[in-house]
Short mmCIF file of C-alpha atoms in Angstrom, two decimals:
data_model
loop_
_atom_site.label_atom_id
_atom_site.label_comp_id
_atom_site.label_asym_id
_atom_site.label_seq_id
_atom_site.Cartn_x
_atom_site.Cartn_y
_atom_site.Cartn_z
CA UNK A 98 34.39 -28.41 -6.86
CA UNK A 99 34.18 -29.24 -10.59
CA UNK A 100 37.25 -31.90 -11.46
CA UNK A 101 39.59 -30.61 -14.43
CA UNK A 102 40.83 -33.31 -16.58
CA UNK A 103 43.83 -33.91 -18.19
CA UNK A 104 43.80 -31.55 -21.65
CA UNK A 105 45.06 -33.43 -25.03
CA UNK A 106 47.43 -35.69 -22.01
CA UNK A 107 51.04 -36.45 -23.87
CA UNK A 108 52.17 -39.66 -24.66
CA UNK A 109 54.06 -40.24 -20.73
CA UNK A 110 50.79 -38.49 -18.95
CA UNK A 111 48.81 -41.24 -21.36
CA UNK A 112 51.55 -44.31 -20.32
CA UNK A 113 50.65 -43.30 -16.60
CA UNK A 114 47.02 -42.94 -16.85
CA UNK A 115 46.74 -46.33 -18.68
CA UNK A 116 48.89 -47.83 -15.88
CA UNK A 117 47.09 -46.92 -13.33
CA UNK A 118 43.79 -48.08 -14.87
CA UNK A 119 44.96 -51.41 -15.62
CA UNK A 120 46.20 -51.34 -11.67
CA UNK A 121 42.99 -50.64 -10.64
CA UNK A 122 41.37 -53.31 -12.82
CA UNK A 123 42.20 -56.03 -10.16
CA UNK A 124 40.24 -56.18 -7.18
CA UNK A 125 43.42 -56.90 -4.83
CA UNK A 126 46.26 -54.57 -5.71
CA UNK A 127 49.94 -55.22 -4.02
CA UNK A 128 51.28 -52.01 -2.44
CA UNK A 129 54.90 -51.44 -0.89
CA UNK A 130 55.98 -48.87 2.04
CA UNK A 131 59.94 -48.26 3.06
CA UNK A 132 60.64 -47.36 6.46
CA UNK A 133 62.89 -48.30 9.13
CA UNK A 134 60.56 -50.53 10.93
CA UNK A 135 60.60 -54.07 11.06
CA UNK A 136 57.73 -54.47 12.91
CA UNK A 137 55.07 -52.01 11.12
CA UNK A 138 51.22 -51.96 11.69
CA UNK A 139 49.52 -49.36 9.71
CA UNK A 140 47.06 -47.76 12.18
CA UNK A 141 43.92 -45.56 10.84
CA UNK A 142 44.42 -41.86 12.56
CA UNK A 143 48.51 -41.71 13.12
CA UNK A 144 50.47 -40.09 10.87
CA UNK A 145 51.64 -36.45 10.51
CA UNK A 146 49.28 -34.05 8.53
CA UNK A 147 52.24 -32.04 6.63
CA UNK A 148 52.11 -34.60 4.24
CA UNK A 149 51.60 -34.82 0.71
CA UNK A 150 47.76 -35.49 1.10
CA UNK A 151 47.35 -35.52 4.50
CA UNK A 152 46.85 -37.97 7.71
CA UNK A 153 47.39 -41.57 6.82
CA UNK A 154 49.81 -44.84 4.98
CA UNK A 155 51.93 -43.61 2.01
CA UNK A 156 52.23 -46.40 -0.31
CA UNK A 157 53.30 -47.02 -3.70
CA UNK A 158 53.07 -50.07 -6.42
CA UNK A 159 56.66 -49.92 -7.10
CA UNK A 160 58.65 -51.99 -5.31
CA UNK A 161 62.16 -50.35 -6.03
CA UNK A 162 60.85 -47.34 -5.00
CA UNK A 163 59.54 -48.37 -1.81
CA UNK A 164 63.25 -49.57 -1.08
CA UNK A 165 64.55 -46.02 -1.57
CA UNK A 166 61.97 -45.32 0.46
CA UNK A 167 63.11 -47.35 3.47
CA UNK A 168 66.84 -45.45 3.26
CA UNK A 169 65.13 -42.09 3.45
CA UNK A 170 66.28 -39.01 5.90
CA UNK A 171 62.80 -39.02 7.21
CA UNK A 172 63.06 -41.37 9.61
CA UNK A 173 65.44 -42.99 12.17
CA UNK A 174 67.06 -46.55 12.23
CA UNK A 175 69.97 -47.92 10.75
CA UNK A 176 68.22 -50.83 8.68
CA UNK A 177 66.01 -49.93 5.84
CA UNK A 178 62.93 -52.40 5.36
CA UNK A 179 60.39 -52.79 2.96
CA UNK A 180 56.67 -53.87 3.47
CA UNK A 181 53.87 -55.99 0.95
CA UNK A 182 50.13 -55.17 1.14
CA UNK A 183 47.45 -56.64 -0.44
CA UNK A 184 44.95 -53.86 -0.56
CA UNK A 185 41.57 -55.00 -1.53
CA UNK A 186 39.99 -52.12 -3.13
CA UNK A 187 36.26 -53.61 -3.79
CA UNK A 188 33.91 -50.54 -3.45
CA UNK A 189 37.18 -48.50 -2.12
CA UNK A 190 35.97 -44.33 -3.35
CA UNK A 191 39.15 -43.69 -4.91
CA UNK A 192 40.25 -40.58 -6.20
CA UNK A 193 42.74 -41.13 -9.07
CA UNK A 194 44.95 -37.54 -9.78
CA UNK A 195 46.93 -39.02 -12.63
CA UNK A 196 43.42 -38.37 -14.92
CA UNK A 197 43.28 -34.65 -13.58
CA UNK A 198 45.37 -31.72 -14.41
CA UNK A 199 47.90 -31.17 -12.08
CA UNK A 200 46.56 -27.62 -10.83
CA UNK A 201 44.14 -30.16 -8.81
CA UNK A 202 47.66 -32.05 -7.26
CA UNK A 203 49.20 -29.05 -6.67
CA UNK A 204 46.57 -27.65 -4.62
CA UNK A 205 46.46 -31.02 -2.94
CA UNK A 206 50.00 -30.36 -1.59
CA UNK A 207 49.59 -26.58 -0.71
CA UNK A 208 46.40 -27.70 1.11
CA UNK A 209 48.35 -30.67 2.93
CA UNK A 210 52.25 -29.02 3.34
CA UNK A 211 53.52 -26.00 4.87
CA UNK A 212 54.97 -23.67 2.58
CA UNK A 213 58.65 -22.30 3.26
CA UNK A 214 58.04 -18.76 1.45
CA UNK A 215 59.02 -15.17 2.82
CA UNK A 216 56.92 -13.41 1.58
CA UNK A 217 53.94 -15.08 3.02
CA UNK A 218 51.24 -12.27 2.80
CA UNK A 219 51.56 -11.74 -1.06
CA UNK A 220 51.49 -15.80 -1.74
CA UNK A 221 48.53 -16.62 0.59
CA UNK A 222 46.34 -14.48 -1.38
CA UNK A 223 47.26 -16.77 -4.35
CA UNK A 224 47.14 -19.77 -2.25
CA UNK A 225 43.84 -18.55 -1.10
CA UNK A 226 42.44 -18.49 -4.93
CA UNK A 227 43.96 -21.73 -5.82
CA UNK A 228 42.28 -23.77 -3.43
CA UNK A 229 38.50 -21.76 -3.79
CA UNK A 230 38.94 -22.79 -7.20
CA UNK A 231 40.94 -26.86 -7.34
CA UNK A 232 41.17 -28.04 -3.82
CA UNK A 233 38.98 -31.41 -4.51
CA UNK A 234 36.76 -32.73 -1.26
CA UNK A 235 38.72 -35.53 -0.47
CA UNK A 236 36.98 -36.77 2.77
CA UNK A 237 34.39 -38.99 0.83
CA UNK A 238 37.94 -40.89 -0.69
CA UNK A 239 38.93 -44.16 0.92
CA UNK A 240 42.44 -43.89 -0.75
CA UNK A 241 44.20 -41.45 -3.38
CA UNK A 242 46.89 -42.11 -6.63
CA UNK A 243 49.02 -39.52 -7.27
CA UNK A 244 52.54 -37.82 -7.82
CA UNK A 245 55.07 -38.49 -4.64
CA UNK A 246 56.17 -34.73 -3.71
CA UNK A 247 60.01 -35.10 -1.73
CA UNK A 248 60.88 -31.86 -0.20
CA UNK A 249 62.86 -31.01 -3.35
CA UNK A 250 59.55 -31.25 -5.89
CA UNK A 251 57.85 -29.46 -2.86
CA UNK A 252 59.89 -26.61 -3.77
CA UNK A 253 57.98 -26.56 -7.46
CA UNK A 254 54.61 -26.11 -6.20
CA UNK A 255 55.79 -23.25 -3.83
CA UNK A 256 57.65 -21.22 -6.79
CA UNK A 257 54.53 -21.44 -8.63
CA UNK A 258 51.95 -19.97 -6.18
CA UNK A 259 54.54 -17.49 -5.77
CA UNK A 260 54.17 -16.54 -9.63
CA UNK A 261 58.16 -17.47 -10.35
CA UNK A 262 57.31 -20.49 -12.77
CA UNK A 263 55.28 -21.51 -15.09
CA UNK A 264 52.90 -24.35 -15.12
CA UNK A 265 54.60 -26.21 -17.45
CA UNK A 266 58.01 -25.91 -16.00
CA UNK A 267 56.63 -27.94 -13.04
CA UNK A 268 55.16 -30.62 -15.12
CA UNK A 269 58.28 -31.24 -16.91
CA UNK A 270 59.47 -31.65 -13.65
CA UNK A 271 57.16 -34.39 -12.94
CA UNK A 272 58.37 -36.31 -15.89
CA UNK A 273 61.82 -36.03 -15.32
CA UNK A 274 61.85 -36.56 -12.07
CA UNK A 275 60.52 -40.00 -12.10
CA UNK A 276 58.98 -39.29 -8.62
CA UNK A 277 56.68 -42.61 -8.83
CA UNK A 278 53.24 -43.12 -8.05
CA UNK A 279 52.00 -43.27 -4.52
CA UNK A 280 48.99 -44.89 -3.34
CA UNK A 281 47.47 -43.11 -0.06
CA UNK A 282 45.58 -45.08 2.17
CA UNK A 283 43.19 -42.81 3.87
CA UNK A 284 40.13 -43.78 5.23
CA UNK A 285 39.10 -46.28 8.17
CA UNK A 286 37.82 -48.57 5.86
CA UNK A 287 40.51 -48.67 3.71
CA UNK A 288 42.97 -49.64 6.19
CA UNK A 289 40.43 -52.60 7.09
CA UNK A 290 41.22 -53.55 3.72
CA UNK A 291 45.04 -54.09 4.00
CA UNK A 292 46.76 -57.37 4.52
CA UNK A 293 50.35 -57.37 5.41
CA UNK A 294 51.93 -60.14 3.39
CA UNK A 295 55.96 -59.95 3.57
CA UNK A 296 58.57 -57.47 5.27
CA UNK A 297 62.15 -57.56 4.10
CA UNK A 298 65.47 -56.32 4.60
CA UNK A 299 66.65 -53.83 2.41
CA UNK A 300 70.16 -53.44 1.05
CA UNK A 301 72.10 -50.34 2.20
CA UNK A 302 73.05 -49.57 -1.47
CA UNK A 303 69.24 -47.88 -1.26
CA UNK A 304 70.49 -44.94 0.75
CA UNK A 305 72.82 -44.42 -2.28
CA UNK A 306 69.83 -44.48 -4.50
CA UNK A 307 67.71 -42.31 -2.30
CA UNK A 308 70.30 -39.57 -2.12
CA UNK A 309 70.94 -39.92 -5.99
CA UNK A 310 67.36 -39.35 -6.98
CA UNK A 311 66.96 -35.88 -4.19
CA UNK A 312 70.21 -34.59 -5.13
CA UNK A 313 68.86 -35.24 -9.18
CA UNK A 314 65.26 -33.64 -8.36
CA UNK A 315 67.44 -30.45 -6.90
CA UNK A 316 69.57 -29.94 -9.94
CA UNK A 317 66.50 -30.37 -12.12
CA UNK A 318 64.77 -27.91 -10.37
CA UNK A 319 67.22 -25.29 -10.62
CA UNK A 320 68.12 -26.25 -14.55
CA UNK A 321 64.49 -25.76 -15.50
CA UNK A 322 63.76 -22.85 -13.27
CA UNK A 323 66.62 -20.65 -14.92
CA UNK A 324 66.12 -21.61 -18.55
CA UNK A 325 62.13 -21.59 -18.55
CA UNK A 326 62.44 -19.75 -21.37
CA UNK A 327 59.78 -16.94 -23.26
CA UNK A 328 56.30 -16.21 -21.38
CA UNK A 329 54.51 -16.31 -24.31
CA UNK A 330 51.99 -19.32 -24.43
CA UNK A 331 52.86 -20.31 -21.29
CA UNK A 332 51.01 -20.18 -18.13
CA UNK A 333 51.26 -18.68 -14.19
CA UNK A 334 49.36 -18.95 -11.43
CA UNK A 335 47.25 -15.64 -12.27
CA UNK A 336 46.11 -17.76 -16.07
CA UNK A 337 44.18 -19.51 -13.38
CA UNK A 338 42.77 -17.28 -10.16
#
């Protein structure tokens, strides 16, 4: 599958490419994960595969957002807690979306997630296309960066196989969302490569912040879906199946 790249990227797609580069220019990167477990040992094979790509440790270099993270609906406790990694990524195979267009993420997620659409039968047709054409091999990656996907930015990528927005509506989305970048730890190897160096408590003022940021994504998403504005210029999922 031939990789499409990022066309002309605008000045935020640039600020997030750069970043990324000049994370990966260190050989040991430090990585953060919220849940509600104190004692947490990330273990190569567990994990659910409805995820955003797949089996395996959901990480991210932000440290803030890991904390919302820990206060998230996704899993039980009553004590939020956040986790340091040093990952070293010498000779890691890693697949970095933020350089791609994001027809290649968003066939990452329809790949990965299970779509919540009724009429099933017209979309899978679509779905079908999409990934023939931009589902990227990702068994030879160690580890992936891309865009987080909550449940509410889910609902993007499922509007748009379904032909109801455009392309561009979703990536506006992106940037006002301020999902965050997540680092996926995938393979065996890469998961020999990370070193647990701190766990802390996190405040319960992060639930606050958790809920803020889903209920934001949802109002977002139904702002930009009803004033898309003109089809002209702008393109569907059938500009590219």
């Amino acid at each position: 599958m031939e990789e499409v790249h990022k066309n002309r990227p605008t000045a935020i797609e640039q600020s997030e490419i750069l970043s990324v580069k000049r994370l990966l220019n260190s050989q040991i990167i430090t990585v953060y994960h919220g849940n509600k477990t104190e004692n947490l040992i990330p273990q190569y094979g567990l994990g659910s595969m409805d995820n955003d790509y797949g089996k395996g440790f959901y990480t991210t270099p932000s440290m803030e957002l890991a904390k919302e993270w820990s206060w998230g609906i996704y899993a039980a406790g009553d004590k939020g807690y956040v986790h340091t990694f040093e990952l070293n990524t010498d000779s890691l195979n890693i697949l970095n979306l933020t350089e791609l267009d994001s027809i290649h993420w968003i066939a990452e997620l329809i790949y990965n997630r299970k779509l919540n659409i009724q009429d099933k039968e017209v979309v899978m047709d679509n779905v079908k296309a999409l990934l023939d054409k931009y589902k990227l091999d990702t068994d030879k990656y160690d580890a992936i960066i891309g865009y987080r996907a909550n449940d509410s930015y889910f609902a993007y990528a499922e509007a748009f196989v379904s032909g109801t927005i455009y392309k561009d509506t979703l990536e506006k989305a992106l940037r006002t969302g301020e999902l965050g970048i997540q680092i996926f730890i995938k393979s065996e190897r890469a998961f020999r490569r990370l070193k647990q160096t701190a766990v802390e408590e996190v405040p319960e003022k992060y639930r606050g912040y958790f809920v803020k940021r889903d209920r934001n994504a949802r109002n977002t998403y139904h702002s930009l879906r009803a004033n898309q504005g003109s089809r002209v210029g702008k393109e569907t999922i059938y500009d590219f199946i």
